[in-house]
mmCIF file of C-alpha atoms in Angstrom:
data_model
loop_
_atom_site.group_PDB
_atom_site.id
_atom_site.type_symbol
_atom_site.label_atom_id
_atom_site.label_comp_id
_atom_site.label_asym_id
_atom_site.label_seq_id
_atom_site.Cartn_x
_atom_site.Cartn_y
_atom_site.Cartn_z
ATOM 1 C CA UNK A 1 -4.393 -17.016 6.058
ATOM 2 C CA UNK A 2 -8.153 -17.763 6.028
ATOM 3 C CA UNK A 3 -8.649 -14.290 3.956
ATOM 4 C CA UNK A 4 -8.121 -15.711 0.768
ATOM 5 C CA UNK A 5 -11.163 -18.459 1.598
ATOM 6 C CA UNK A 6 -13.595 -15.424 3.126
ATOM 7 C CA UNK A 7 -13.228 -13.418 -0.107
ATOM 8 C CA UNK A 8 -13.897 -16.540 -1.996
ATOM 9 C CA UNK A 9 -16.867 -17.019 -0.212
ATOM 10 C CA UNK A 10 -18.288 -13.672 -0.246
ATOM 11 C CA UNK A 11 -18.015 -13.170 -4.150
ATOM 12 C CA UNK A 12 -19.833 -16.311 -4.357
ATOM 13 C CA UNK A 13 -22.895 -14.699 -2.097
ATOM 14 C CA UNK A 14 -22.271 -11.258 -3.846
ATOM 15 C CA UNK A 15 -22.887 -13.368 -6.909
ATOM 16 C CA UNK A 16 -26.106 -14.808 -5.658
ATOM 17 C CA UNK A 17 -27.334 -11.669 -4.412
ATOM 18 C CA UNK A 18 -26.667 -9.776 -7.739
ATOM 19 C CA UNK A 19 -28.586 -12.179 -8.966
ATOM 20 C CA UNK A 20 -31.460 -11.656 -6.945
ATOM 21 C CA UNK A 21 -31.137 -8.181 -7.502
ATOM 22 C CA UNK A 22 -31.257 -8.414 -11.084
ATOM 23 C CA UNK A 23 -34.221 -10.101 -11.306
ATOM 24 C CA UNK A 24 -35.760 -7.760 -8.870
ATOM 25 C CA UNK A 25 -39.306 -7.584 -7.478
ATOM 26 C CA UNK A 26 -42.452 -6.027 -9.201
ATOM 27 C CA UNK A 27 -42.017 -2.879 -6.801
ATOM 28 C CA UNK A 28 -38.353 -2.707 -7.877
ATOM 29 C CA UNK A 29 -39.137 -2.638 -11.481
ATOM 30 C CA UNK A 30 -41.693 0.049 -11.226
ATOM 31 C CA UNK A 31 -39.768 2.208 -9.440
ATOM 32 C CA UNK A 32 -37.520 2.796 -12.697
ATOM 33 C CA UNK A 33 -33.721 2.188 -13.599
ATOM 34 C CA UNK A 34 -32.909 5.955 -12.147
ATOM 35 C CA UNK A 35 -34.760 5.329 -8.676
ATOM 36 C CA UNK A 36 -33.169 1.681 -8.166
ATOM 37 C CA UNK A 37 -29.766 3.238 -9.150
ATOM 38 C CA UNK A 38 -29.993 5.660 -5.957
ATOM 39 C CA UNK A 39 -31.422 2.958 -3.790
ATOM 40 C CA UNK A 40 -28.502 0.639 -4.507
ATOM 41 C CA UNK A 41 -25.827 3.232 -4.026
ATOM 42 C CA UNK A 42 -27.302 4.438 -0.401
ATOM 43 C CA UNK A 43 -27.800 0.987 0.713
ATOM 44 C CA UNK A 44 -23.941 -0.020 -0.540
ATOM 45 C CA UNK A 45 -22.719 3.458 1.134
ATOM 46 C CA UNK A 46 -25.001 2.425 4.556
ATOM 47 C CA UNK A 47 -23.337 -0.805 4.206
ATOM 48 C CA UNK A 48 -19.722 0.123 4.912
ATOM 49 C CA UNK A 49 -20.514 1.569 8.162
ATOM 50 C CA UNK A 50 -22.753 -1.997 9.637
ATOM 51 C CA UNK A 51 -20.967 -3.428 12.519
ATOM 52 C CA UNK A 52 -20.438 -6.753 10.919
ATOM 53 C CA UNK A 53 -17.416 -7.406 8.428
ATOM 54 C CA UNK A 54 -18.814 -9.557 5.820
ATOM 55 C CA UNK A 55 -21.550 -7.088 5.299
ATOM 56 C CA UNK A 56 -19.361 -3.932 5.202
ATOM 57 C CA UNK A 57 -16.769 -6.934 2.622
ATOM 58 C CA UNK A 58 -19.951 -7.232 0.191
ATOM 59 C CA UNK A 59 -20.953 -3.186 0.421
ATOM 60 C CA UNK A 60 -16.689 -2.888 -0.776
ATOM 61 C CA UNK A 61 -17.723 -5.114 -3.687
ATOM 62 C CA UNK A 62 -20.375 -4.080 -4.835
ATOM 63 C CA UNK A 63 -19.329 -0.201 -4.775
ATOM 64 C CA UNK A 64 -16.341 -1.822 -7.491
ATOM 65 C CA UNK A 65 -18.674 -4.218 -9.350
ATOM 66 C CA UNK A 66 -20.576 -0.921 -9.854
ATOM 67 C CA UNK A 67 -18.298 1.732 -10.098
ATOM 68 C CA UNK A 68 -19.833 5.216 -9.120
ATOM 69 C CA UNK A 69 -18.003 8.732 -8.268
ATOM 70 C CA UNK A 70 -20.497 8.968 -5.585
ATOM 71 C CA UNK A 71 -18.850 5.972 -3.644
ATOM 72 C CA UNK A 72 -15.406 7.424 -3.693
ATOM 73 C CA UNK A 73 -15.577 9.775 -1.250
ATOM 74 C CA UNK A 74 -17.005 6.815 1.260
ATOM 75 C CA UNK A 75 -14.368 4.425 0.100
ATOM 76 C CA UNK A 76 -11.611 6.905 1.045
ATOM 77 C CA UNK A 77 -13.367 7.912 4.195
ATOM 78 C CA UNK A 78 -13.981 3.961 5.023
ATOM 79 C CA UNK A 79 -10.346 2.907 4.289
ATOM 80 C CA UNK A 80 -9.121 4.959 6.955
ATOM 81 C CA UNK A 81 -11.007 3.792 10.064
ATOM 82 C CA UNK A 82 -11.828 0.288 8.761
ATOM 83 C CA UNK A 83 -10.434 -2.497 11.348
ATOM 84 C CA UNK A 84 -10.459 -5.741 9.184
ATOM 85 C CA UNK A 85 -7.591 -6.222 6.401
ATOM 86 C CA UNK A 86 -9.460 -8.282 4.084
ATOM 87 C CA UNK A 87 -11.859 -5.486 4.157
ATOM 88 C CA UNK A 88 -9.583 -2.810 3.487
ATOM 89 C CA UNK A 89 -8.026 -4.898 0.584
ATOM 90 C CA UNK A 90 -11.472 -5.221 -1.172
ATOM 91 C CA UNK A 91 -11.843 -1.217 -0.352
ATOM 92 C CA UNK A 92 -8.697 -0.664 -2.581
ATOM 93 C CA UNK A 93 -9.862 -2.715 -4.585
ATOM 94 C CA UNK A 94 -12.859 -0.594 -5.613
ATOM 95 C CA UNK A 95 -11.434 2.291 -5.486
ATOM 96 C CA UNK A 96 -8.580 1.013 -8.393
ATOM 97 C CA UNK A 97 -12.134 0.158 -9.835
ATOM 98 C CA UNK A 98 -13.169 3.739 -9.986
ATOM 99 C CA UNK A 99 -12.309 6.524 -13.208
ATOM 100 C CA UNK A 100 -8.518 7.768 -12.069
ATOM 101 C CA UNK A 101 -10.191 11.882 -12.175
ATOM 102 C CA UNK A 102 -12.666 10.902 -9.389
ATOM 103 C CA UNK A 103 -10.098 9.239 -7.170
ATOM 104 C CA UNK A 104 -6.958 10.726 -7.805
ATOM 105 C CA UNK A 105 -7.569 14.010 -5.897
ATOM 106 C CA UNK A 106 -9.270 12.308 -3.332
ATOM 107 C CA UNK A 107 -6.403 10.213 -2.362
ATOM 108 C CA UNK A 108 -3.927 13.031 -2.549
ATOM 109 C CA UNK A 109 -5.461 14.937 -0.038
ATOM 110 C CA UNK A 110 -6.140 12.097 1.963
ATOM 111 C CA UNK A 111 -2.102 11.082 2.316
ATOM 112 C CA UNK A 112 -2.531 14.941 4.674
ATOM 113 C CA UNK A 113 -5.001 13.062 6.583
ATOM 114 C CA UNK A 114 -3.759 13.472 10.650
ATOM 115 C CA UNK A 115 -4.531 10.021 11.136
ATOM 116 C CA UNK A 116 -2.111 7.267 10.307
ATOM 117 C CA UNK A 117 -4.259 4.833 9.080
ATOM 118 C CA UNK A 118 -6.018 7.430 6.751
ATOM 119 C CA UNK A 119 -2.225 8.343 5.204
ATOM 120 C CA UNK A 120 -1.207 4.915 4.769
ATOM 121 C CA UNK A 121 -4.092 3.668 3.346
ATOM 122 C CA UNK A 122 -4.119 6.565 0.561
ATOM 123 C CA UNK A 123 -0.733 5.855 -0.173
ATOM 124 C CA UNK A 124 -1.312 1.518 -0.529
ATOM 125 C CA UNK A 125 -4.280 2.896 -2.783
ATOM 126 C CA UNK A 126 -1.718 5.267 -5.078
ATOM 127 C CA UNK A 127 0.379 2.554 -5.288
ATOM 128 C CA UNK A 128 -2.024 0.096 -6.700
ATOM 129 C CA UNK A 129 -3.612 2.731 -9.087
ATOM 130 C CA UNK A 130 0.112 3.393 -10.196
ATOM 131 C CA UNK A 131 -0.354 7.391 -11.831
ATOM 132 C CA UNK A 132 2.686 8.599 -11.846
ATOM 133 C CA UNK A 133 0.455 12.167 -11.577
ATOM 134 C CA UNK A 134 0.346 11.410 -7.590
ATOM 135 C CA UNK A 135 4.203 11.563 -7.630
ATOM 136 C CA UNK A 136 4.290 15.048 -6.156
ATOM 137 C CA UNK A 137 1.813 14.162 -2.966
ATOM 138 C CA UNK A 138 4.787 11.602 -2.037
ATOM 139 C CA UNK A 139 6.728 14.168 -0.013
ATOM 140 C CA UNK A 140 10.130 13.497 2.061
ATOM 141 C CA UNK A 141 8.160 14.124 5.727
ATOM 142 C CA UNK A 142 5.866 10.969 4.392
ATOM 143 C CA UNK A 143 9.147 8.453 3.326
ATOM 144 C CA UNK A 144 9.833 9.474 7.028
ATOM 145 C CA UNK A 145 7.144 9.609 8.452
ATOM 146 C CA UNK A 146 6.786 8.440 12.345
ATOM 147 C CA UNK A 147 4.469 6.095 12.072
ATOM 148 C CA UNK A 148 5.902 3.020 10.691
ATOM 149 C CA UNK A 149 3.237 1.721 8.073
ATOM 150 C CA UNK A 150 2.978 4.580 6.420
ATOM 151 C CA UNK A 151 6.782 5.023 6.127
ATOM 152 C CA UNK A 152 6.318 1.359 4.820
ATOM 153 C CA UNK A 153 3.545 2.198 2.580
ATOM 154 C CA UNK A 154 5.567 5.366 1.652
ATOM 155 C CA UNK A 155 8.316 3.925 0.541
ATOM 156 C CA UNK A 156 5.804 1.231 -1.441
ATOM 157 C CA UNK A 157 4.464 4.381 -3.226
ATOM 158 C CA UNK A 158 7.315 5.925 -4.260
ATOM 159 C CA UNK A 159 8.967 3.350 -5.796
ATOM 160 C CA UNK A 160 6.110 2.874 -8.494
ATOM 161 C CA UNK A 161 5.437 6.744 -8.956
ATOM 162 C CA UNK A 162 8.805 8.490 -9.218
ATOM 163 C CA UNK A 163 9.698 9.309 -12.398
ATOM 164 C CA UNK A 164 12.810 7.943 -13.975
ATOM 165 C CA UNK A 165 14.685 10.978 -13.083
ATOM 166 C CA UNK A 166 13.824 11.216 -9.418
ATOM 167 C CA UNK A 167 15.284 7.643 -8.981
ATOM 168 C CA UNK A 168 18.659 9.278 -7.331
ATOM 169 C CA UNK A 169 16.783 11.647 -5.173
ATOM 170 C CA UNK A 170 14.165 9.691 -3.811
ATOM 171 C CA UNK A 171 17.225 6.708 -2.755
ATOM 172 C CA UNK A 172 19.114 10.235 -1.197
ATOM 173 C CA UNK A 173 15.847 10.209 1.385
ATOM 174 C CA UNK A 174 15.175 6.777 1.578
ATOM 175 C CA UNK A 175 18.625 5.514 2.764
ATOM 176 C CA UNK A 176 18.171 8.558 5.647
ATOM 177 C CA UNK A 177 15.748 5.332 6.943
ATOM 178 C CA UNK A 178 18.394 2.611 6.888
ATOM 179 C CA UNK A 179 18.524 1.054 10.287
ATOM 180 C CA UNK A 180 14.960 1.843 10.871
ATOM 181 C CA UNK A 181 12.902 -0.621 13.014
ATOM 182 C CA UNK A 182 12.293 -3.860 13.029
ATOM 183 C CA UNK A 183 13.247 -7.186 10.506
ATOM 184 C CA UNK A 184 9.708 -6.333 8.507
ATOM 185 C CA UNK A 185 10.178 -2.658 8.167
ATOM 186 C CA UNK A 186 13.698 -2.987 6.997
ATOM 187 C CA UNK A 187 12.823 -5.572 4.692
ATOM 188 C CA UNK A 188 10.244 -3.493 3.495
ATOM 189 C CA UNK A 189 12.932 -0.973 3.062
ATOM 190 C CA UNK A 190 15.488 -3.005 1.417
ATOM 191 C CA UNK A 191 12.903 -3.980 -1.311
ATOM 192 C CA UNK A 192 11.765 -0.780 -2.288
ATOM 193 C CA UNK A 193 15.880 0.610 -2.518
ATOM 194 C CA UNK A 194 16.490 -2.710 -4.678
ATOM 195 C CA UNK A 195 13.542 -1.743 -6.446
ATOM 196 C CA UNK A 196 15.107 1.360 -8.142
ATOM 197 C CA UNK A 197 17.478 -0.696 -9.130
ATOM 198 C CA UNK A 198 21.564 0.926 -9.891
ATOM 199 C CA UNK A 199 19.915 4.332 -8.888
ATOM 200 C CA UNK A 200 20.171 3.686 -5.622
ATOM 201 C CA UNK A 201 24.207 2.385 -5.711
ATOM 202 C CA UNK A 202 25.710 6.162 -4.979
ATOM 203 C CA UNK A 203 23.507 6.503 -2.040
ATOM 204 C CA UNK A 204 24.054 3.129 -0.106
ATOM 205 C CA UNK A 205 27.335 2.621 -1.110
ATOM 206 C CA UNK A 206 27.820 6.248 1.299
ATOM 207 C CA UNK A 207 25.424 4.538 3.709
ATOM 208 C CA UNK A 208 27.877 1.107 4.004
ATOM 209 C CA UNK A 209 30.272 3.231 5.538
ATOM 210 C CA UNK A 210 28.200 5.015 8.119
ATOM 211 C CA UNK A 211 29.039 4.860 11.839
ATOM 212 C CA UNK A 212 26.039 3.371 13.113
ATOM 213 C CA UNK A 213 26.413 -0.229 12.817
ATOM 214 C CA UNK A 214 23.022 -0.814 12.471
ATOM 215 C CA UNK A 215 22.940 1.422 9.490
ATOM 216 C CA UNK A 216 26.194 -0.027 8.115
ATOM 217 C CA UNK A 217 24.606 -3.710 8.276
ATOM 218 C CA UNK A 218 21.304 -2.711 6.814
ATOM 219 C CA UNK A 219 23.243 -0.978 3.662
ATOM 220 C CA UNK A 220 25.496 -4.086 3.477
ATOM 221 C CA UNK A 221 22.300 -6.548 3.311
ATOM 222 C CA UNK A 222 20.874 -4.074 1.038
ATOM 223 C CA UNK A 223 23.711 -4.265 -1.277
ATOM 224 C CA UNK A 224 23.741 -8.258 -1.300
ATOM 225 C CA UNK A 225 20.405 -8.570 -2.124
ATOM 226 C CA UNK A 226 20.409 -6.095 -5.218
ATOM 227 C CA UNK A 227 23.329 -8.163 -6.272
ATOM 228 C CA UNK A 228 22.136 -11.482 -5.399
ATOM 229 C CA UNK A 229 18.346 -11.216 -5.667
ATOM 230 C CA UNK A 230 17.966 -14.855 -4.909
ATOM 231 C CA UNK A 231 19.545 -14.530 -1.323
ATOM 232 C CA UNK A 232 16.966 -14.311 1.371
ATOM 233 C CA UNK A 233 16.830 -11.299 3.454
ATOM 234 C CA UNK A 234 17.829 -13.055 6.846
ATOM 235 C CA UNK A 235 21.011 -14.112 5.338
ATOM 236 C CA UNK A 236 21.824 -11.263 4.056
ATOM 237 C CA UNK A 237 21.474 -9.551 7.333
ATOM 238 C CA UNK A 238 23.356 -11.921 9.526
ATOM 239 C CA UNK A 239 26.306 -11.793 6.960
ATOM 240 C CA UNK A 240 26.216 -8.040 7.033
ATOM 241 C CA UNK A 241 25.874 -7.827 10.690
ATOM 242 C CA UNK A 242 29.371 -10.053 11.012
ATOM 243 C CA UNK A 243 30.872 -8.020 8.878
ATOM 244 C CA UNK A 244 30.119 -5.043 10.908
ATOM 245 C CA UNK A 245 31.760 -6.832 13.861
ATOM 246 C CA UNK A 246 35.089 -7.995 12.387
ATOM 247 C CA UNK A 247 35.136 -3.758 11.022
ATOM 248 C CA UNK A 248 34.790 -4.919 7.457
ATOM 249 C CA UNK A 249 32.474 -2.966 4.557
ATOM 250 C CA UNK A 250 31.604 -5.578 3.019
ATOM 251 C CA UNK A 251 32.381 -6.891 -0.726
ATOM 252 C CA UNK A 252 32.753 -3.813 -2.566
ATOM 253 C CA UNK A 253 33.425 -5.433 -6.136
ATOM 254 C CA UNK A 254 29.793 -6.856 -5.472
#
């Protein structure tokens, strides 16, 4: 993907231009270190909103070069209508830049948002900031919730909040989602159940005898790859999957 190359090549003009910046203009200077302060953040926060993506890219950059609670709020509010991925990566990434008290509440409430992209975002955020305080915000309706990336990015969450001693519960719910989908959504699920590691065992090993096949052969593959971490997830399907078909649970002793 050409993403990598674009970021590359913006930090590299948001370098130049902080340059320029710094050395500023006689106007600029006079106008005092306060006064330039509340320029820069209004023309960053105008900046997410311009119609082309490297411009809102370099606002997202700057706001985390230059952390400032007033930017959170925008940053939130940005992340969940922005179109471009590369631009909601470097969104996240300011936000992770920002004081955990000033974007903690924000995101919480956010993950209540009615739109989809709003939820999921919040939650990819959470998961990068990694506070185990936003552990109670990751409710069961979002691990199943009906929109598919932000089940995904659910699931993400969870798996680097929950406390050690949610571990059973929280594999209880998310094996409720076995079968869900297509191949990236259940791989997406399969991680984040190997992720909790022997928690989870109880809970699929119920699941690998389920009626739905589909369910059966996701729990199997599941199962596989926690044992065999190295197997890829396509093989691990399609040998669950025959195993279904031939009425078999799989290796047990595994």
């Amino acid at each position: 993907m050409t993403r990598r190359s674009l970021l590359g090549e913006e930090v590299v003009s948001m370098t130049a231009m902080g340059r320029g910046t710094d050395a500023g203009t006689g106007a600029g200077r006079e106008a005092g270190a306060g006064g330039g302060a509340r320029t820069d953040a209004a023309h960053a926060c105008r900046g997410l909103e311009d119609g082309r993506a490297s411009v809102r890219l370099r606002a997202a950059l700057t706001m985390g070069t230059a952390p400032d609670p007033r930017f959170v709020d925008r940053l939130v509010e940005r992340c969940g209508v922005e179109p471009e991925f590369f631009v909601r990566d470097m969104l996240t990434w300011a936000l992770t830049r920002h004081p955990v008290a000033s974007t903690l509440p924000v995101l919480v409430r956010e993950v209540r948002s009615e739109h989809a992209q709003a939820r999921s975002q919040a939650l990819h955020t959470l998961s990068k900031i990694g506070d185990r305080r936003a552990w109670p915000a990751i409710t069961p309706a979002l691990l199943r919730d009906a929109d598919e990336e932000v089940a995904r990015s659910a699931w993400r969450a969870a798996v680097v909040l929950v406390p050690e001693d949610g571990e059973p519960a929280l594999a209880e719910v998310l094996v409720t989602q076995l079968g869900r989908g297509g191949r990236e959504t259940r791989l997406s699920l399969s991680r984040a159940l190997v992720a909790l590691g022997e928690a989870m065992v109880p809970a699929l090993r119920a699941a690998a005898t389920a009626g739905d096949p589909d369910v059966r052969a996701h729990a199997l593959a599941t199962r596989r790859l926690l044992r065999e971490p190295d197997t890829g997830f396509t093989a691990a399907i399609e040998e669950a999957k025959r195993v279904v078909a031939l009425g078999g649970a799989g290796r047990e002793g595994r």
